[in-house]
Amino acid sequence: MRRFFQRFLSVAALLALAGQGCTRALPAETVAASRPVTLRIWSVVDDFDVYQSAINAFRREHPNVSFDFRRLRLEEYEAELLDALAEDRGPDIFMIHNTWTNKYLTKITPMPRQTATAYRTLTEGLKKEPTWELRTEPTISLTQFRDTFADAVSRDLLRTVNLAAEGQPPSFQERPMGVPVSVDTLALYYNKDLLNAAGIPTPPENWSQFADQVKRLTRLDSQGTILQSGAAIGTAYNVERSTDILTALMLQNGAEMTTADGVPSFHVMPAALRGLREEPPSYQAVTFYTDFANPQRDVYTWNPNFPNSMDAFIQGRTAFFFGYSYHYDTIRARGPRLNLGISKLPQIEGNPVKNVANYWYWAVSRKSRNQDVAWRFLNSLTNADVAQGILTASRRPAARKSLLSAQLEDEQVGVFASQVLTAVSWYRGQDPEAMEAALQQLIEDVRLGTRDVQRAVIFAANQVAQTY
């Protein structure tokens, strides 16, 4: 059943406008800007109540603005969004995944340097009457944007675009394409009861410890059938975010996922490692990953016969599950008695810490007729107090660096927040689904022996390159 969450605040806006006081002496631009406006917002990860405090704060200064907030299911979101945008009935503001920026570049508008919106104020003098004031204000600057948000956000959201009006000479400038509130990171969920039973006091900090613990946690029968899995890892299609786990291993092992120009390069040896290693880091990463689904390896612990990795974890059939903070509520709801622990993503000992970023951000439709109001609202989300209210309601790790420290001791989001500053994403193409399919095929090609590791990695890189 389709679930839509809509809230309309237009009645309150009309009541406010009914008493808008003296407007006859106001400039025409101010009168036009103070007319009722409805911002249509489409979300995919949070309901209206998460943003209610931010919306209420905005409306106290802009009571002419009402909000139509709708949440769609992830399975239907993009198809319905694209249809709505094509038919000119789309939202003013909508969510984009951090890997979708280039795919949607022609459908969204870059943040302007300034906006002009109407504010509700009082006249001066003894008899103070409600009136309107048109204010032209700067948006968050590039320097502020970089300083405010985690580094991953700048890489994902800043683009050089042509800001010239139609018919004018090109004017290419770097601008933010949206505003995030949260940045999620990949971490390791674990079943404390299974670790306790195996005599493992703490979860692994590095991949060597991970492999050792998986061997201790895995139970096979005499026929080699897995009775108890140590970890859900090694296959492509029944492991949640399998491509993110593989990407993390590649990055941690020193692979350069793309060149400076954004062209996929994970299949070649990075210049810094030439002469130091015999094969590109990605080869080792995919071999390490698939070994956990290889019956001939001593770390064998998973295969395609298992259900989805989160389902298996909730059922107690595997001890480790790689997931994001957004998995937490589902795990808790479906496994209320699960003795749950969360630890940081294992790293390669001695190498720089690398984590994987996965998040959604807000963008403004190029077809919106209310772009100034929309961008003024999104700029309000960059305020620390406003963002904190949203994060408190949503229980997600912050995108704003200054809010991360306060989250570190939070049992639910602390681990994910602790990894935000070292989280990266790499894809800059125009077809994220095809990229993921290529990496999934890479996993299965190596696991099944369809291609050797070298040929499989090169083939995957060529497939990804075709999406640029």
mmCIF file with all atom_site columns, C-alpha atoms in Angstrom, residues 336-452:
data_model
loop_
_atom_site.group_PDB
_atom_site.id
_atom_site.type_symbol
_atom_site.label_atom_id
_atom_site.label_alt_id
_atom_site.label_comp_id
_atom_site.label_asym_id
_atom_site.label_entity_id
_atom_site.label_seq_id
_atom_site.pdbx_PDB_ins_code
_atom_site.Cartn_x
_atom_site.Cartn_y
_atom_site.Cartn_z
_atom_site.occupancy
_atom_site.B_iso_or_equiv
_atom_site.pdbx_formal_charge
_atom_site.auth_seq_id
_atom_site.auth_comp_id
_atom_site.auth_asym_id
_atom_site.auth_atom_id
_atom_site.pdbx_PDB_model_num
ATOM 1   C CA . PRO A 1 336 ? 13.526 -6.554  19.480  1.00 0.00 ? 336 PRO A CA 1
ATOM 2   C CA . ARG A 1 337 ? 15.322 -9.234  21.516  1.00 0.00 ? 337 ARG A CA 1
ATOM 3   C CA . LEU A 1 338 ? 18.495 -9.169  19.446  1.00 0.00 ? 338 LEU A CA 1
ATOM 4   C CA . ASN A 1 339 ? 21.515 -8.362  21.623  1.00 0.00 ? 339 ASN A CA 1
ATOM 5   C CA . LEU A 1 340 ? 22.723 -5.743  19.178  1.00 0.00 ? 340 LEU A CA 1
ATOM 6   C CA . GLY A 1 341 ? 26.081 -4.055  18.916  1.00 0.00 ? 341 GLY A CA 1
ATOM 7   C CA . ILE A 1 342 ? 27.480 -1.556  16.409  1.00 0.00 ? 342 ILE A CA 1
ATOM 8   C CA . SER A 1 343 ? 31.162 -0.983  15.691  1.00 0.00 ? 343 SER A CA 1
ATOM 9   C CA . LYS A 1 344 ? 33.191 0.981   13.202  1.00 0.00 ? 344 LYS A CA 1
ATOM 10  C CA . LEU A 1 345 ? 33.890 -0.405  9.752   1.00 0.00 ? 345 LEU A CA 1
ATOM 11  C CA . PRO A 1 346 ? 37.068 -2.521  9.909   1.00 0.00 ? 346 PRO A CA 1
ATOM 12  C CA . GLN A 1 347 ? 40.150 -0.882  8.408   1.00 0.00 ? 347 GLN A CA 1
ATOM 13  C CA . ILE A 1 348 ? 43.438 -2.138  6.975   1.00 0.00 ? 348 ILE A CA 1
ATOM 14  C CA . GLU A 1 349 ? 45.989 -1.873  9.729   1.00 0.00 ? 349 GLU A CA 1
ATOM 15  C CA . GLY A 1 350 ? 48.675 0.689   8.903   1.00 0.00 ? 350 GLY A CA 1
ATOM 16  C CA . ASN A 1 351 ? 46.713 2.315   6.057   1.00 0.00 ? 351 ASN A CA 1
ATOM 17  C CA . PRO A 1 352 ? 44.824 5.632   6.164   1.00 0.00 ? 352 PRO A CA 1
ATOM 18  C CA . VAL A 1 353 ? 41.281 5.336   7.537   1.00 0.00 ? 353 VAL A CA 1
ATOM 19  C CA . LYS A 1 354 ? 38.692 5.332   4.756   1.00 0.00 ? 354 LYS A CA 1
ATOM 20  C CA . ASN A 1 355 ? 34.922 5.043   5.122   1.00 0.00 ? 355 ASN A CA 1
ATOM 21  C CA . VAL A 1 356 ? 32.001 5.127   2.702   1.00 0.00 ? 356 VAL A CA 1
ATOM 22  C CA . ALA A 1 357 ? 29.432 7.919   2.552   1.00 0.00 ? 357 ALA A CA 1
ATOM 23  C CA . ASN A 1 358 ? 25.825 7.225   1.563   1.00 0.00 ? 358 ASN A CA 1
ATOM 24  C CA . TYR A 1 359 ? 23.197 9.954   1.952   1.00 0.00 ? 359 TYR A CA 1
ATOM 25  C CA . TRP A 1 360 ? 20.435 12.073  0.450   1.00 0.00 ? 360 TRP A CA 1
ATOM 26  C CA . TYR A 1 361 ? 20.348 15.834  0.039   1.00 0.00 ? 361 TYR A CA 1
ATOM 27  C CA . TRP A 1 362 ? 17.820 18.507  -0.862  1.00 0.00 ? 362 TRP A CA 1
ATOM 28  C CA . ALA A 1 363 ? 17.809 20.134  -4.321  1.00 0.00 ? 363 ALA A CA 1
ATOM 29  C CA . VAL A 1 364 ? 15.621 22.705  -6.074  1.00 0.00 ? 364 VAL A CA 1
ATOM 30  C CA . SER A 1 365 ? 13.892 21.858  -9.330  1.00 0.00 ? 365 SER A CA 1
ATOM 31  C CA . ARG A 1 366 ? 14.959 23.842  -12.373 1.00 0.00 ? 366 ARG A CA 1
ATOM 32  C CA . LYS A 1 367 ? 11.261 24.109  -13.236 1.00 0.00 ? 367 LYS A CA 1
ATOM 33  C CA . SER A 1 368 ? 10.214 25.527  -9.857  1.00 0.00 ? 368 SER A CA 1
ATOM 34  C CA . ARG A 1 369 ? 8.447  28.882  -10.002 1.00 0.00 ? 369 ARG A CA 1
ATOM 35  C CA . ASN A 1 370 ? 9.442  29.585  -6.404  1.00 0.00 ? 370 ASN A CA 1
ATOM 36  C CA . GLN A 1 371 ? 13.206 29.212  -6.573  1.00 0.00 ? 371 GLN A CA 1
ATOM 37  C CA . ASP A 1 372 ? 14.088 32.136  -4.304  1.00 0.00 ? 372 ASP A CA 1
ATOM 38  C CA . VAL A 1 373 ? 11.756 30.933  -1.560  1.00 0.00 ? 373 VAL A CA 1
ATOM 39  C CA . ALA A 1 374 ? 12.906 27.341  -2.020  1.00 0.00 ? 374 ALA A CA 1
ATOM 40  C CA . TRP A 1 375 ? 16.577 28.265  -1.734  1.00 0.00 ? 375 TRP A CA 1
ATOM 41  C CA . ARG A 1 376 ? 15.931 30.522  1.243   1.00 0.00 ? 376 ARG A CA 1
ATOM 42  C CA . PHE A 1 377 ? 14.269 27.576  3.003   1.00 0.00 ? 377 PHE A CA 1
ATOM 43  C CA . LEU A 1 378 ? 17.162 25.236  2.158   1.00 0.00 ? 378 LEU A CA 1
ATOM 44  C CA . ASN A 1 379 ? 19.628 27.839  3.401   1.00 0.00 ? 379 ASN A CA 1
ATOM 45  C CA . SER A 1 380 ? 17.763 27.854  6.699   1.00 0.00 ? 380 SER A CA 1
ATOM 46  C CA . LEU A 1 381 ? 18.674 24.159  7.020   1.00 0.00 ? 381 LEU A CA 1
ATOM 47  C CA . THR A 1 382 ? 22.363 25.105  7.107   1.00 0.00 ? 382 THR A CA 1
ATOM 48  C CA . ASN A 1 383 ? 21.749 26.827  10.458  1.00 0.00 ? 383 ASN A CA 1
ATOM 49  C CA . ALA A 1 384 ? 23.204 24.716  13.280  1.00 0.00 ? 384 ALA A CA 1
ATOM 50  C CA . ASP A 1 385 ? 20.144 24.970  15.542  1.00 0.00 ? 385 ASP A CA 1
ATOM 51  C CA . VAL A 1 386 ? 17.729 24.137  12.736  1.00 0.00 ? 386 VAL A CA 1
ATOM 52  C CA . ALA A 1 387 ? 19.844 21.181  11.594  1.00 0.00 ? 387 ALA A CA 1
ATOM 53  C CA . GLN A 1 388 ? 20.145 19.931  15.179  1.00 0.00 ? 388 GLN A CA 1
ATOM 54  C CA . GLY A 1 389 ? 16.367 19.878  15.535  1.00 0.00 ? 389 GLY A CA 1
ATOM 55  C CA . ILE A 1 390 ? 16.045 17.758  12.392  1.00 0.00 ? 390 ILE A CA 1
ATOM 56  C CA . LEU A 1 391 ? 18.806 15.360  13.462  1.00 0.00 ? 391 LEU A CA 1
ATOM 57  C CA . THR A 1 392 ? 17.295 14.935  16.915  1.00 0.00 ? 392 THR A CA 1
ATOM 58  C CA . ALA A 1 393 ? 13.989 13.942  15.338  1.00 0.00 ? 393 ALA A CA 1
ATOM 59  C CA . SER A 1 394 ? 15.489 11.682  12.669  1.00 0.00 ? 394 SER A CA 1
ATOM 60  C CA . ARG A 1 395 ? 18.340 10.112  14.698  1.00 0.00 ? 395 ARG A CA 1
ATOM 61  C CA . ARG A 1 396 ? 20.818 10.391  11.848  1.00 0.00 ? 396 ARG A CA 1
ATOM 62  C CA . PRO A 1 397 ? 24.521 11.358  11.775  1.00 0.00 ? 397 PRO A CA 1
ATOM 63  C CA . ALA A 1 398 ? 25.167 15.009  10.961  1.00 0.00 ? 398 ALA A CA 1
ATOM 64  C CA . ALA A 1 399 ? 26.490 16.423  7.712   1.00 0.00 ? 399 ALA A CA 1
ATOM 65  C CA . ARG A 1 400 ? 27.512 19.573  9.588   1.00 0.00 ? 400 ARG A CA 1
ATOM 66  C CA . LYS A 1 401 ? 30.933 19.066  11.172  1.00 0.00 ? 401 LYS A CA 1
ATOM 67  C CA . SER A 1 402 ? 30.208 21.157  14.252  1.00 0.00 ? 402 SER A CA 1
ATOM 68  C CA . LEU A 1 403 ? 27.336 18.843  15.260  1.00 0.00 ? 403 LEU A CA 1
ATOM 69  C CA . LEU A 1 404 ? 29.262 15.567  15.080  1.00 0.00 ? 404 LEU A CA 1
ATOM 70  C CA . SER A 1 405 ? 31.025 15.736  18.444  1.00 0.00 ? 405 SER A CA 1
ATOM 71  C CA . ALA A 1 406 ? 27.758 15.857  20.366  1.00 0.00 ? 406 ALA A CA 1
ATOM 72  C CA . GLN A 1 407 ? 26.612 12.676  18.582  1.00 0.00 ? 407 GLN A CA 1
ATOM 73  C CA . LEU A 1 408 ? 29.634 10.508  19.376  1.00 0.00 ? 408 LEU A CA 1
ATOM 74  C CA . GLU A 1 409 ? 28.240 9.152   22.647  1.00 0.00 ? 409 GLU A CA 1
ATOM 75  C CA . ASP A 1 410 ? 24.813 8.418   21.178  1.00 0.00 ? 410 ASP A CA 1
ATOM 76  C CA . GLU A 1 411 ? 24.251 4.656   21.262  1.00 0.00 ? 411 GLU A CA 1
ATOM 77  C CA . GLN A 1 412 ? 22.301 4.655   18.003  1.00 0.00 ? 412 GLN A CA 1
ATOM 78  C CA . VAL A 1 413 ? 24.197 7.075   15.766  1.00 0.00 ? 413 VAL A CA 1
ATOM 79  C CA . GLY A 1 414 ? 27.548 7.565   17.514  1.00 0.00 ? 414 GLY A CA 1
ATOM 80  C CA . VAL A 1 415 ? 29.514 5.016   15.492  1.00 0.00 ? 415 VAL A CA 1
ATOM 81  C CA . PHE A 1 416 ? 28.159 6.317   12.182  1.00 0.00 ? 416 PHE A CA 1
ATOM 82  C CA . ALA A 1 417 ? 28.849 9.931   13.194  1.00 0.00 ? 417 ALA A CA 1
ATOM 83  C CA . SER A 1 418 ? 32.413 9.056   14.193  1.00 0.00 ? 418 SER A CA 1
ATOM 84  C CA . GLN A 1 419 ? 33.155 8.001   10.589  1.00 0.00 ? 419 GLN A CA 1
ATOM 85  C CA . VAL A 1 420 ? 31.679 10.992  8.727   1.00 0.00 ? 420 VAL A CA 1
ATOM 86  C CA . LEU A 1 421 ? 34.915 13.002  8.541   1.00 0.00 ? 421 LEU A CA 1
ATOM 87  C CA . THR A 1 422 ? 36.760 10.096  6.886   1.00 0.00 ? 422 THR A CA 1
ATOM 88  C CA . ALA A 1 423 ? 33.895 9.084   4.594   1.00 0.00 ? 423 ALA A CA 1
ATOM 89  C CA . VAL A 1 424 ? 34.150 9.418   0.832   1.00 0.00 ? 424 VAL A CA 1
ATOM 90  C CA . SER A 1 425 ? 32.146 8.671   -2.271  1.00 0.00 ? 425 SER A CA 1
ATOM 91  C CA . TRP A 1 426 ? 33.545 8.491   -5.750  1.00 0.00 ? 426 TRP A CA 1
ATOM 92  C CA . TYR A 1 427 ? 30.975 8.061   -8.524  1.00 0.00 ? 427 TYR A CA 1
ATOM 93  C CA . ARG A 1 428 ? 30.486 11.075  -10.837 1.00 0.00 ? 428 ARG A CA 1
ATOM 94  C CA . GLY A 1 429 ? 28.730 9.427   -13.768 1.00 0.00 ? 429 GLY A CA 1
ATOM 95  C CA . GLN A 1 430 ? 25.171 9.722   -15.003 1.00 0.00 ? 430 GLN A CA 1
ATOM 96  C CA . ASP A 1 431 ? 23.865 6.220   -14.347 1.00 0.00 ? 431 ASP A CA 1
ATOM 97  C CA . PRO A 1 432 ? 24.425 5.078   -10.729 1.00 0.00 ? 432 PRO A CA 1
ATOM 98  C CA . GLU A 1 433 ? 22.294 1.984   -11.271 1.00 0.00 ? 433 GLU A CA 1
ATOM 99  C CA . ALA A 1 434 ? 24.535 0.820   -14.127 1.00 0.00 ? 434 ALA A CA 1
ATOM 100 C CA . MET A 1 435 ? 27.617 1.478   -11.981 1.00 0.00 ? 435 MET A CA 1
ATOM 101 C CA . GLU A 1 436 ? 26.240 -0.674  -9.190  1.00 0.00 ? 436 GLU A CA 1
ATOM 102 C CA . ALA A 1 437 ? 25.277 -3.404  -11.646 1.00 0.00 ? 437 ALA A CA 1
ATOM 103 C CA . ALA A 1 438 ? 28.830 -3.422  -13.009 1.00 0.00 ? 438 ALA A CA 1
ATOM 104 C CA . LEU A 1 439 ? 30.324 -3.837  -9.534  1.00 0.00 ? 439 LEU A CA 1
ATOM 105 C CA . GLN A 1 440 ? 27.826 -6.556  -8.671  1.00 0.00 ? 440 GLN A CA 1
ATOM 106 C CA . GLN A 1 441 ? 28.763 -8.400  -11.848 1.00 0.00 ? 441 GLN A CA 1
ATOM 107 C CA . LEU A 1 442 ? 32.424 -7.988  -10.896 1.00 0.00 ? 442 LEU A CA 1
ATOM 108 C CA . ILE A 1 443 ? 31.761 -9.751  -7.587  1.00 0.00 ? 443 ILE A CA 1
ATOM 109 C CA . GLU A 1 444 ? 29.870 -12.588 -9.226  1.00 0.00 ? 444 GLU A CA 1
ATOM 110 C CA . ASP A 1 445 ? 32.377 -12.974 -12.091 1.00 0.00 ? 445 ASP A CA 1
ATOM 111 C CA . VAL A 1 446 ? 35.186 -13.519 -9.593  1.00 0.00 ? 446 VAL A CA 1
ATOM 112 C CA . ARG A 1 447 ? 33.123 -15.640 -7.204  1.00 0.00 ? 447 ARG A CA 1
ATOM 113 C CA . LEU A 1 448 ? 31.944 -17.968 -9.961  1.00 0.00 ? 448 LEU A CA 1
ATOM 114 C CA . GLY A 1 449 ? 35.197 -17.943 -11.909 1.00 0.00 ? 449 GLY A CA 1
ATOM 115 C CA . THR A 1 450 ? 33.503 -16.576 -15.022 1.00 0.00 ? 450 THR A CA 1
ATOM 116 C CA . ARG A 1 451 ? 36.470 -14.239 -15.444 1.00 0.00 ? 451 ARG A CA 1
ATOM 117 C CA . ASP A 1 452 ? 39.772 -14.123 -13.621 1.00 0.00 ? 452 ASP A CA 1
#
